PDB file of C-alpha atoms in Angstrom:
ATOM      1  CA  MET N 952      75.614 122.691 109.261  1.00  0.00           C
ATOM      2  CA  ASP N 953      76.092 120.654 106.099  1.00  0.00           C
ATOM      3  CA  PRO N 954      77.687 117.202 106.467  1.00  0.00           C
ATOM      4  CA  VAL N 955      81.476 117.160 105.951  1.00  0.00           C
ATOM      5  CA  VAL N 956      83.389 114.017 104.919  1.00  0.00           C
ATOM      6  CA  GLU N 957      86.406 113.980 107.241  1.00  0.00           C
ATOM      7  CA  SER N 958      88.034 110.782 106.012  1.00  0.00           C
ATOM      8  CA  GLU N 959      87.349 107.724 103.925  1.00  0.00           C
ATOM      9  CA  LEU N 960      88.341 104.068 103.813  1.00  0.00           C
ATOM     10  CA  ARG N 961      87.823 101.652 100.940  1.00  0.00           C
ATOM     11  CA  THR N 962      88.438  98.067  99.990  1.00  0.00           C
ATOM     12  CA  PRO N 963      91.288  97.411  97.531  1.00  0.00           C
ATOM     13  CA  ASP N 964      88.789  96.678  94.732  1.00  0.00           C
ATOM     14  CA  GLY N 965      86.978  99.965  95.458  1.00  0.00           C
ATOM     15  CA  TYR N 966      83.528  98.356  95.743  1.00  0.00           C
ATOM     16  CA  TRP N 967      83.083  99.243  99.411  1.00  0.00           C
ATOM     17  CA  ARG N 968      83.730 102.705 100.826  1.00  0.00           C
ATOM     18  CA  VAL N 969      83.226 103.936 104.363  1.00  0.00           C
ATOM     19  CA  GLN N 970      83.185 107.659 105.023  1.00  0.00           C
ATOM     20  CA  VAL N 971      83.561 109.335 108.404  1.00  0.00           C
ATOM     21  CA  VAL N 972      81.099 112.216 108.241  1.00  0.00           C
ATOM     22  CA  ARG N 973      80.740 115.151 110.628  1.00  0.00           C
ATOM     23  CA  TYR N 974      77.150 116.384 110.876  1.00  0.00           C
ATOM     24  CA  GLY N 975      77.761 119.001 113.552  1.00  0.00           C
ATOM     25  CA  PRO N 976      79.861 119.606 116.644  1.00  0.00           C
ATOM     26  CA  GLY N 977      80.603 116.236 118.222  1.00  0.00           C
ATOM     27  CA  GLN N 978      78.421 114.347 115.730  1.00  0.00           C
ATOM     28  CA  ARG N 979      80.558 111.948 113.728  1.00  0.00           C
ATOM     29  CA  TRP N 980      78.882 108.995 112.039  1.00  0.00           C
ATOM     30  CA  TYR N 981      79.651 106.584 109.230  1.00  0.00           C
ATOM     31  CA  ARG N 982      78.328 106.364 105.682  1.00  0.00           C
ATOM     32  CA  VAL N 983      78.618 103.058 103.791  1.00  0.00           C
ATOM     33  CA  ILE N 984      78.736 103.013  99.991  1.00  0.00           C
ATOM     34  CA  HIS N 985      78.782  99.912  97.752  1.00  0.00           C
ATOM     35  CA  ALA N 986      79.885 100.723  94.202  1.00  0.00           C
ATOM     36  CA  THR N 987      77.615 103.711  93.462  1.00  0.00           C
ATOM     37  CA  THR N 988      74.861 102.935  95.968  1.00  0.00           C
ATOM     38  CA  GLN N 989      74.711 104.513  99.414  1.00  0.00           C
ATOM     39  CA  VAL N 990      73.810 101.591 101.668  1.00  0.00           C
ATOM     40  CA  ALA N 991      73.688 103.355 105.045  1.00  0.00           C
ATOM     41  CA  ASP N 992      74.142 106.840 106.445  1.00  0.00           C
ATOM     42  CA  ARG N 993      74.565 108.158 109.977  1.00  0.00           C
ATOM     43  CA  VAL N 994      75.267 104.706 111.382  1.00  0.00           C
ATOM     44  CA  PRO N 995      77.563 103.595 114.233  1.00  0.00           C
ATOM     45  CA  LEU N 996      80.694 101.507 113.703  1.00  0.00           C
ATOM     46  CA  ALA N 997      78.919  98.304 114.795  1.00  0.00           C
ATOM     47  CA  THR N 998      76.509  98.696 111.870  1.00  0.00           C
ATOM     48  CA  VAL N 999      79.406  99.256 109.464  1.00  0.00           C
ATOM     49  CA  GLN N1000      81.023  96.048 110.722  1.00  0.00           C
ATOM     50  CA  ARG N1001      77.782  94.106 110.284  1.00  0.00           C
ATOM     51  CA  ILE N1002      77.300  95.377 106.710  1.00  0.00           C
ATOM     52  CA  LEU N1003      80.879  94.797 105.552  1.00  0.00           C
ATOM     53  CA  GLY N1004      81.562  91.510 107.326  1.00  0.00           C
ATOM     54  CA  ASP N1005      84.970  90.124 106.291  1.00  0.00           C
ATOM     55  CA  ALA N1006      85.561  93.052 103.923  1.00  0.00           C
ATOM     56  CA  MET N1007      85.958  95.293 107.002  1.00  0.00           C
ATOM     57  CA  ALA N1008      89.463  93.874 107.541  1.00  0.00           C
ATOM     58  CA  THR N1009      90.570  94.943 104.060  1.00  0.00           C
ATOM     59  CA  LEU N1010      89.698  98.649 104.350  1.00  0.00           C
ATOM     60  CA  GLU N1011      92.514 101.028 103.489  1.00  0.00           C
ATOM     61  CA  PRO N1012      92.711 104.806 104.020  1.00  0.00           C
ATOM     62  CA  VAL N1013      91.964 107.039 101.045  1.00  0.00           C
ATOM     63  CA  GLN N1014      94.345 109.948 100.478  1.00  0.00           C
ATOM     64  CA  GLU N1015      92.838 113.386 101.058  1.00  0.00           C
ATOM     65  CA  GLY N1016      92.943 114.316  97.347  1.00  0.00           C
ATOM     66  CA  GLU N1017      90.971 111.170  96.452  1.00  0.00           C
ATOM     67  CA  LEU N1018      88.057 111.618  98.890  1.00  0.00           C
ATOM     68  CA  GLY N1019      84.756 110.805  97.228  1.00  0.00           C
ATOM     69  CA  ALA N1020      86.506 109.650  94.038  1.00  0.00           C
ATOM     70  CA  GLY N1021      85.334 106.034  94.518  1.00  0.00           C
TER      71      GLY N1021
END
């Protein structure tokens, strides 16, 4: 099964994006993107928190039509 981006969060400035990605039945992980660089893939929430630090608190949901638009 190909990975499917189920939802996405981003900082107001758009530099950080966090995608919730489904890799198969019951396999949901996070992908972290900074600007145009994928920083981490298939990581747990604790890793996302460590990477983003204070920026984690500023994440906002991305509307379905904007997914992946960065």
